[in-house]
């Protein structure tokens, strides 16, 4: 198996950075990609690359970004061998966590109904048409595609999970021209104070950050003046000032640090220098929204809740509840 040829997948975004005179970011990203794919390649990259290459070429394919499932369709039915290759390629990219997607007639029922989150968030956003957007911790890029469907001029998603990047490329391979890219890097790997984006999303990331205030400041640095932050994170009930720090795991998840109350989160945003912060949605995560499927066969939310009291996690903490907050950089 040859080394993954990453360059063609990043030509567009690197050219975009050049066109915006973001030369420092261009240089930094190029060396990060060389590091990830050439110097220290992940042990599964060859397998994921092989799965990606199995997906059939369908020159007439079209992608619909405005449905609950991101849908790749073709006017003509795929041949039996095409369908077999498709199934095998998509299975090779399991587990599929964020979606759903439909590739021709194959529906990928992902662990998460990410479309439900989008439906909760989208009505509260400033019109995305013409906006330049950053989606921090974008997973498979499901929401990035929905942002492009809503008219965004350019979307950059970042997520360190390399399998997510291959799932993203599975869709992108069927899209003719879409100013949507997924960079396999962490928030901390971006240059500070980019001041480039009209909207920055951070959904499902804040509780993974040991220093949530620093995360908010990093997010603020990505926005131009007047830009919009869309923050979605786990919260708990409680007064201003209260936040929960789990002793170890939360709902079996490692790496969970702070679960603030909504008033605490608003205070953090205020202290970080955002204005007009408002809670637009609070929803309990259900076992209908996050569950095991045929495309994600590991344990899921129902296994992480107390079997005798499903309002609590298996560790005895309040069950997952998420808030979405929209704020502005002055
Ligand atoms: C709970 S998922 C949320 C995915 C998607 N944003 C959503 O809301 O459905 C959190 C994602 O954040 C990513 N992540 C964790 N730490 C990160 C960091 N420091 N920078 C960027 N992404 C991070 C993880 O790889 C994971 O895909």
GROMACS .gro file of N, CA and C in nm, residues 10 21 30 34 36 51 58 65 67 106 117 127 149 160 170 184 188-189 227 238 248 261 280 291-292 298 305 309:
model
   84
   10UNK      N    1  -0.632   1.862  -0.039
   10UNK     CA    2  -0.618   1.990   0.032
   10UNK      C    3  -0.576   2.104  -0.060
   21UNK      N    4  -0.426   3.565   0.169
   21UNK     CA    5  -0.298   3.608   0.228
   21UNK      C    6  -0.276   3.552   0.367
   30UNK      N    7   0.041   2.304   0.607
   30UNK     CA    8   0.116   2.212   0.522
   30UNK      C    9   0.208   2.125   0.607
   34UNK      N   10   0.190   1.715   0.648
   34UNK     CA   11   0.307   1.630   0.622
   34UNK      C   12   0.334   1.543   0.745
   36UNK      N   13   0.117   1.449   0.981
   36UNK     CA   14   0.010   1.349   1.004
   36UNK      C   15   0.014   1.235   0.903
   51UNK      N   16  -1.063   0.163   0.158
   51UNK     CA   17  -1.210   0.167   0.160
   51UNK      C   18  -1.260   0.283   0.073
   58UNK      N   19  -1.899   0.761  -1.004
   58UNK     CA   20  -2.030   0.781  -1.066
   58UNK      C   21  -2.032   0.925  -1.117
   65UNK      N   22  -2.762   1.873  -0.030
   65UNK     CA   23  -2.715   1.910   0.104
   65UNK      C   24  -2.827   1.963   0.192
   67UNK      N   25  -3.120   1.796   0.276
   67UNK     CA   26  -3.211   1.696   0.332
   67UNK      C   27  -3.157   1.654   0.467
  106UNK      N   28  -2.817   0.337  -0.044
  106UNK     CA   29  -2.769   0.287   0.085
  106UNK      C   30  -2.777   0.399   0.189
  117UNK      N   31  -2.988   1.781   1.583
  117UNK     CA   32  -2.915   1.897   1.638
  117UNK      C   33  -2.926   2.016   1.542
  127UNK      N   34  -2.855   3.447   0.892
  127UNK     CA   35  -2.854   3.387   0.758
  127UNK      C   36  -2.710   3.347   0.719
  149UNK      N   37  -2.521   2.384   0.238
  149UNK     CA   38  -2.657   2.378   0.183
  149UNK      C   39  -2.736   2.504   0.215
  160UNK      N   40  -0.967   1.640   1.480
  160UNK     CA   41  -0.846   1.558   1.476
  160UNK      C   42  -0.873   1.411   1.439
  170UNK      N   43  -1.549   1.064   0.159
  170UNK     CA   44  -1.641   0.976   0.086
  170UNK      C   45  -1.752   1.059   0.022
  184UNK      N   46  -0.773   1.788   0.936
  184UNK     CA   47  -0.757   1.696   1.049
  184UNK      C   48  -0.665   1.752   1.158
  188UNK      N   49  -0.636   2.383   1.892
  188UNK     CA   50  -0.509   2.437   1.941
  188UNK      C   51  -0.404   2.444   1.829
  189UNK      N   52  -0.432   2.374   1.716
  189UNK     CA   53  -0.335   2.372   1.607
  189UNK      C   54  -0.357   2.484   1.506
  227UNK      N   55  -1.874   3.901   1.428
  227UNK     CA   56  -1.901   3.762   1.392
  227UNK      C   57  -1.981   3.689   1.501
  238UNK      N   58  -2.855   2.431   3.761
  238UNK     CA   59  -2.785   2.491   3.875
  238UNK      C   60  -2.780   2.640   3.862
  248UNK      N   61  -1.421   1.129   3.724
  248UNK     CA   62  -1.341   1.063   3.620
  248UNK      C   63  -1.424   1.064   3.491
  261UNK      N   64  -2.375   2.519   3.447
  261UNK     CA   65  -2.517   2.552   3.433
  261UNK      C   66  -2.527   2.657   3.322
  280UNK      N   67  -3.053   2.956   2.322
  280UNK     CA   68  -3.164   2.941   2.226
  280UNK      C   69  -3.227   2.803   2.232
  291UNK      N   70  -2.776   0.631   1.948
  291UNK     CA   71  -2.800   0.488   1.971
  291UNK      C   72  -2.715   0.402   1.880
  292UNK      N   73  -2.707   0.274   1.918
  292UNK     CA   74  -2.633   0.179   1.835
  292UNK      C   75  -2.711   0.156   1.706
  298UNK      N   76  -2.089  -0.041   1.831
  298UNK     CA   77  -2.038  -0.038   1.969
  298UNK      C   78  -2.148   0.010   2.063
  305UNK      N   79  -2.624   0.494   3.053
  305UNK     CA   80  -2.716   0.548   3.153
  305UNK      C   81  -2.740   0.442   3.260
  309UNK      N   82  -3.227   0.407   3.663
  309UNK     CA   83  -3.273   0.546   3.659
  309UNK      C   84  -3.209   0.615   3.538
   0.00000   0.00000   0.00000
